[in-house]
Every structure is written in structure tokens, then in C-alpha cells.
């Protein structure tokens, strides 16, 4: 992820209580719209790899402290919940989630999907292009705008207004009450409400990840720790499927002039039609009958009267 100081504005309670934490020393040279700076170091967050395949994977051993777990919270499962998300987003259960069981070897391959927006669309209204650039929408908790960050923040304030408190795992301001068991039904109902009222358009640069996983059972000898006791750990390996990926770019398909040119070209191709022909049709249906009517009246006035003679 991005360092917390580059991701959060520092107004939430978690940031204010963690001023002395070691994550303050981490630096970032990456932004969603522009990527890494040219002078970015390999130690800067978010961490990156320079290759694909299992050889360039991020491999770690995760230890599950089962003696400190509440089985009700984990639904009776000894598993890790693994969230796959953009480095600029706060992890939340709305992200793609994988389950990894203890005493297993889990391998996850990732294929990124990048959606960008052409610079020609910057002058457009966000409602028309249906996305926000980073400087167009500011959030209270986050420095970086993404749709997921916006929805998460909006729901936090919505739950606070409806229930008078915020669940413990939501970002909140200092001295904001934390919901206890008595308020559980309230915040569960409020958190499941639609986010349409939040005005959270997608970001103009977005990251998605398609994942696939494989699992293998570890042998009993491999499960034992240094004290020759069975551990509750798993080996997790994450890597990119390929160095290359197909990106998507949001562009303006037609300008008004191009649209009119295409319409005229198609009509001309199919009907032998042109805009000059349209003017002629309007003329012959409206002005021409009126002109003919006026001309016919003038001719009647110029005709000399004839005299009639009676026979004797």
C-alpha cells in the first residue's frame, strides 16, 4: 500500500494516536494518476516487483494465533482473509477476497486491469465524463480519491448520523463514539444501505485485479515449528501472471464536427443525400408553394377584362 501519511489526511483518530509509529518513516514516490516518479527507489512504497512468475513472487509465512481468536468472529474457520486492492485504497470487505487455510501453501496469481482517462476530457464536467480526477473531489479522511475510499467515508458519516456511533473498524474522528453490541442492528442496517446518495463517481484512473489461486496441503513435518510442535501457519505466495497487460482508456469518441461529418457521409452513401438537398427539400415544401401562389395572383391582375356582346 501507499504509506499512511500519503494515503490519510491525518484527521482520523487512528492517525492521531499513531504519531510515533514506525510507518511515519516510509516514503512514497507513486500516485494513481502518474505512477512512480523517475527518481523512485525500490524501497519506496508501494513495493514493486521487476518480473513475473513465481520466481519474482512475494512469499511470506503467516502465523495464526488460534489461542487469541474468537471462533464466532471467524465463523469457526481457521483462515486468513486476503484482500486484493489498489495501493491507493483502504482495505475493505468490498474488495475481492480470498480465503487461505492454515497448514496450506497458497499461491495467488494476479492480472491487473488499468483504466485511464484521456487528458482531452479534463475540461469536461465530471458528471458527463462519469469520473473524478484527483484534484476534483476532496475527501475528509483520505488524500487520494477513489470510489471505494469515497463510499467508505460516506458510510462512516452516514452510520454516525443514524446511530450516533461508528463501528470499530471504520475510520472516525477523534472522540467519536464506537458502536457496541446494543447498536449492532442499527449500524448493520445503515452499512447495507445503498451508496447512490454518496455522489461517489469512479476515479478517472482505476486499478482492478483479476486473481486465481491454488492450494496444496503441507506435510506434518513441515507444519512443525522450531519447538517440534504443530504450528498454525500458512505459506502465501503472490505474483503477477505476466509482465504485460491490456489497459483501458476512456476517450472522446466523436467531436460535434466529426459527428455531423459522419452523419452526412452515411446519409450521402445510403441515399445520395446531402445537407444542400435538405435545404432544397425545405424550400420546395414551404417557400416554393408560397412563391407560386403569389405569382399566380399577379398574373390574374395583369389579364385585361373582356367585353361581352349581345346578339340582336
C-alpha positions as semicolon CSV with decimal commas, in nm:
position;residue;x (nm);y (nm);z (nm)
1;X;0,000;0,000;0,000
2;X;0,087;0,367;-0,003
3;X;0,232;0,492;0,328
4;X;-0,037;0,603;0,572
5;X;0,087;0,963;0,571
6;X;0,041;0,979;0,192
7;X;-0,295;0,800;0,199
8;X;-0,466;0,961;0,501
9;X;-0,516;1,330;0,580
10;X;-0,428;1,270;0,946
11;X;-0,762;1,391;1,088
12;X;-0,888;1,044;1,181
13;X;-0,843;0,902;1,530
14;X;-0,615;0,621;1,415
15;X;-0,362;0,861;1,261
16;X;-0,360;1,094;1,561
17;X;-0,299;0,808;1,805
18;X;-0,019;0,663;1,590
19;X;0,205;0,970;1,555
20;X;0,508;0,780;1,687
21;X;0,456;0,466;1,482
22;X;0,739;0,348;1,260
23;X;0,532;0,381;0,940
24;X;0,598;0,754;0,954
25;X;0,948;0,692;0,814
26;X;0,822;0,526;0,494
27;X;0,826;0,729;0,174
28;X;0,621;0,704;-0,142
29;X;0,703;0,804;-0,498
30;X;0,378;0,683;-0,652
31;X;0,043;0,840;-0,736
32;X;-0,258;0,677;-0,904
33;X;-0,271;0,923;-1,196
34;X;0,102;0,942;-1,275
35;X;0,257;0,622;-1,133
36;X;0,613;0,619;-0,995
37;X;0,841;0,921;-1,016
38;X;1,151;0,890;-1,229
39;X;1,372;0,907;-0,915
40;X;1,171;0,648;-0,717
41;X;1,378;0,399;-0,518
42;X;1,299;0,029;-0,490
43;X;1,246;0,075;-0,115
44;X;0,969;0,330;-0,165
45;X;0,610;0,224;-0,111
46;X;0,412;0,069;-0,261
47;X;0,663;-0,212;-0,306
48;X;0,703;-0,337;-0,662
49;X;0,846;-0,629;-0,846
50;X;1,055;-0,628;-1,162
51;X;0,945;-0,959;-1,304
52;X;0,661;-1,203;-1,339
53;X;0,613;-1,562;-1,238
54;X;0,670;-1,744;-0,913
55;X;1,042;-1,660;-0,909
56;X;0,955;-1,289;-0,856
57;X;0,675;-1,355;-0,609
58;X;0,617;-1,201;-0,269
59;X;0,637;-1,502;-0,037
60;X;0,559;-1,492;0,334
61;X;0,470;-1,719;0,622
62;X;0,162;-1,613;0,815
63;X;0,113;-1,732;1,171
64;X;-0,241;-1,760;1,304
65;X;-0,257;-1,723;1,682
66;X;-0,552;-1,953;1,737
67;X;-0,534;-1,919;2,117
68;X;-0,624;-1,549;2,085
69;X;-0,907;-1,599;1,835
70;X;-1,279;-1,579;1,889
71;X;-1,432;-1,861;1,687
72;X;-1,757;-1,669;1,646
73;X;-1,584;-1,386;1,463
74;X;-1,419;-1,626;1,217
75;X;-1,736;-1,841;1,179
76;X;-1,544;-2,137;1,321
77;X;-1,280;-2,126;1,047
78;X;-0,903;-2,112;1,095
79;X;-0,839;-1,898;0,788
80;X;-0,685;-1,574;0,671
81;X;-0,889;-1,326;0,469
82;X;-0,672;-1,191;0,187
83;X;-0,790;-0,866;0,022
84;X;-0,667;-0,768;-0,325
85;X;-0,694;-0,392;-0,381
86;X;-0,528;-0,085;-0,528
87;X;-0,236;0,062;-0,327
88;X;-0,437;0,387;-0,303
89;X;-0,742;0,226;-0,138
90;X;-0,817;0,144;0,222
91;X;-0,873;-0,234;0,252
92;X;-1,239;-0,319;0,296
93;X;-1,461;-0,623;0,260
94;X;-1,595;-0,480;-0,066
95;X;-1,265;-0,573;-0,234
96;X;-1,208;-0,916;-0,390
97;X;-1,143;-1,154;-0,100
98;X;-0,968;-1,491;-0,091
99;X;-0,965;-1,740;0,196
100;X;-0,640;-1,916;0,287
101;X;-0,649;-2,205;0,537
102;X;-0,375;-2,281;0,786
103;X;-0,124;-2,560;0,721
104;X;-0,157;-2,497;0,348
105;X;0,060;-2,350;0,075
106;X;-0,146;-2,088;-0,110
107;X;-0,033;-1,938;-0,441
108;X;-0,215;-1,637;-0,588
109;X;-0,151;-1,513;-0,939
110;X;-0,265;-1,160;-1,023
111;X;-0,356;-0,997;-1,352
112;X;-0,400;-0,617;-1,327
113;X;-0,659;-0,414;-1,516
114;X;-0,586;-0,043;-1,554
115;X;-0,850;0,212;-1,659
116;X;-0,724;0,559;-1,753
117;X;-0,887;0,873;-1,894
118;X;-0,759;1,088;-2,181
119;X;-0,634;1,436;-2,089
120;X;-0,866;1,585;-2,353
121;X;-1,154;1,511;-2,117
122;X;-1,017;1,720;-1,828
123;X;-1,225;2,030;-1,923
124;X;-1,544;1,820;-1,924
125;X;-1,783;1,820;-1,632
126;X;-1,724;1,512;-1,410
127;X;-2,093;1,422;-1,435
128;X;-2,063;1,399;-1,815
129;X;-1,738;1,201;-1,828
130;X;-1,855;0,999;-1,523
131;X;-1,531;1,009;-1,324
132;X;-1,322;1,233;-1,097
133;X;-0,961;1,335;-1,140
134;X;-0,758;1,365;-0,819
135;X;-0,796;1,744;-0,793
136;X;-1,173;1,745;-0,850
137;X;-1,308;1,576;-0,539
138;X;-1,165;1,608;-0,188
139;X;-1,230;1,359;0,091
140;X;-1,223;1,418;0,467
141;X;-1,012;1,117;0,569
142;X;-0,818;1,039;0,251
143;X;-0,569;1,236;0,045
144;X;-0,625;1,008;-0,254
145;X;-0,966;0,989;-0,420
146;X;-1,102;0,654;-0,529
147;X;-1,461;0,539;-0,547
148;X;-1,409;0,281;-0,271
149;X;-1,246;0,539;-0,040
150;X;-1,533;0,777;-0,104
151;X;-1,800;0,515;-0,030
152;X;-1,618;0,402;0,286
153;X;-1,600;0,759;0,416
154;X;-1,960;0,833;0,320
155;X;-2,088;0,526;0,503
156;X;-1,891;0,618;0,814
157;X;-2,062;0,959;0,834
158;X;-2,400;0,807;0,741
159;X;-2,379;0,549;1,024
160;X;-2,273;0,824;1,266
161;X;-2,576;1,038;1,174
162;X;-2,822;0,747;1,202
163;X;-2,681;0,558;1,502
164;X;-2,478;0,818;1,690
165;X;-2,168;0,598;1,674
166;X;-1,932;0,427;1,428
167;X;-1,824;0,057;1,416
168;X;-1,472;-0,003;1,545
169;X;-1,331;-0,098;1,203
170;X;-1,445;0,226;1,033
171;X;-1,231;0,539;1,014
172;X;-1,364;0,801;1,251
173;X;-1,281;1,139;1,400
174;X;-1,124;1,166;1,745
175;X;-1,372;1,125;2,033
176;X;-1,634;0,973;1,801
177;X;-1,832;0,706;1,994
178;X;-1,768;0,344;1,892
179;X;-2,077;0,127;1,845
180;X;-2,126;-0,151;2,097
181;X;-2,346;-0,464;2,078
182;X;-2,661;-0,264;2,158
183;X;-2,618;-0,063;1,834
184;X;-2,527;-0,358;1,615
185;X;-2,861;-0,386;1,433
186;X;-2,854;-0,012;1,363
187;X;-2,509;0,006;1,208
188;X;-2,551;-0,320;1,017
189;X;-2,869;-0,184;0,856
190;X;-2,707;0,153;0,785
191;X;-2,392;-0,001;0,635
192;X;-2,600;-0,214;0,398
193;X;-2,789;0,085;0,259
194;X;-2,734;0,194;-0,099
195;X;-2,442;0,428;-0,167
196;X;-2,617;0,613;-0,452
197;X;-2,661;0,921;-0,235
198;X;-2,287;0,947;-0,167
199;X;-2,203;1,106;-0,505
200;X;-1,903;0,876;-0,538
201;X;-1,816;0,862;-0,906
202;X;-1,535;0,630;-1,018
203;X;-1,184;0,767;-1,030
204;X;-1,050;0,863;-1,372
205;X;-0,759;0,627;-1,307
206;X;-0,859;0,296;-1,151
207;X;-0,691;-0,035;-1,077
208;X;-0,860;-0,373;-1,069
209;X;-0,710;-0,715;-1,018
210;X;-0,819;-1,048;-1,157
211;X;-0,695;-1,333;-0,942
212;X;-0,664;-1,708;-0,946
213;X;-0,535;-1,925;-0,661
214;X;-0,400;-2,273;-0,598
215;X;-0,368;-2,458;-0,266
216;X;-0,159;-2,753;-0,150
217;X;-0,155;-2,933;0,183
218;X;0,169;-2,914;0,384
219;X;0,312;-3,234;0,528
220;X;0,301;-3,290;0,902
221;X;0,677;-3,244;0,934
222;X;0,656;-2,912;0,750
223;X;0,382;-2,793;0,986
224;X;0,602;-2,827;1,296
225;X;0,776;-2,520;1,437
226;X;1,117;-2,489;1,599
227;X;0,988;-2,647;1,920
228;X;0,871;-2,951;1,723
229;X;0,507;-2,853;1,782
230;X;0,237;-2,828;1,523
231;X;0,200;-2,465;1,418
232;X;-0,098;-2,280;1,279
233;X;0,065;-2,108;0,985
234;X;0,046;-2,098;0,608
235;X;0,284;-2,015;0,325
236;X;0,146;-1,744;0,097
237;X;0,297;-1,661;-0,242
238;X;0,166;-1,378;-0,464
239;X;0,293;-1,295;-0,813
240;X;0,193;-1,136;-1,143
241;X;0,086;-1,365;-1,425
242;X;0,267;-1,161;-1,690
243;X;0,483;-0,852;-1,734
244;X;0,231;-0,713;-1,982
245;X;-0,136;-0,636;-1,951
246;X;-0,409;-0,472;-2,158
247;X;-0,511;-0,127;-2,036
248;X;-0,840;0,051;-2,098
249;X;-0,856;0,420;-2,188
250;X;-1,164;0,641;-2,158
251;X;-1,165;0,876;-2,462
252;X;-1,398;1,110;-2,650
253;X;-1,531;0,906;-2,941
254;X;-1,665;1,197;-3,150
255;X;-1,647;1,574;-3,150
256;X;-1,956;1,758;-3,275
257;X;-1,789;1,828;-3,609
258;X;-1,690;1,462;-3,651
259;X;-2,042;1,354;-3,561
260;X;-2,201;1,584;-3,821
261;X;-1,948;1,473;-4,081
262;X;-2,022;1,105;-4,013
263;X;-2,398;1,161;-4,027
264;X;-2,369;1,345;-4,359
265;X;-2,134;1,084;-4,500
266;X;-2,360;0,792;-4,406
267;X;-2,672;0,964;-4,543
268;X;-2,489;1,053;-4,861
269;X;-2,363;0,697;-4,903
270;X;-2,703;0,536;-4,846
271;X;-2,941;0,788;-5,005
272;X;-2,733;1,014;-5,221
273;X;-2,833;1,275;-4,970
274;X;-2,657;1,596;-4,865
275;X;-2,740;1,893;-4,646
276;X;-2,785;2,101;-4,961
277;X;-3,052;1,855;-5,067
278;X;-3,219;1,903;-4,729
279;X;-3,227;2,281;-4,785
280;X;-3,380;2,225;-5,128
281;X;-3,649;1,993;-4,988
282;X;-3,743;2,251;-4,723
283;X;-3,754;2,520;-4,991
284;X;-3,981;2,323;-5,225
285;X;-4,216;2,222;-4,943
286;X;-4,251;2,566;-4,782
287;X;-4,128;2,869;-4,976
288;X;-4,187;2,741;-5,327
289;X;-4,568;2,690;-5,293
290;X;-4,596;3,035;-5,135
291;X;-4,397;3,197;-5,418
292;X;-4,605;3,016;-5,682
293;X;-4,925;3,132;-5,514
294;X;-4,809;3,496;-5,512
295;X;-4,702;3,475;-5,878
296;X;-5,038;3,333;-5,983
297;X;-5,220;3,627;-5,818
298;X;-5,002;3,876;-6,003
299;X;-5,081;3,711;-6,337
300;X;-5,455;3,736;-6,273
301;X;-5,427;4,109;-6,211
302;X;-5,245;4,171;-6,541
303;X;-5,508;3,998;-6,762
304;X;-5,729;4,260;-6,944
305;X;-6,109;4,232;-6,892
306;X;-6,310;4,101;-7,190
307;X;-6,633;4,262;-7,313
308;X;-6,941;4,059;-7,391
309;X;-7,176;4,145;-7,685
310;X;-7,537;4,051;-7,703
311;X;-7,680;3,911;-8,026
312;X;-7,956;4,112;-8,188
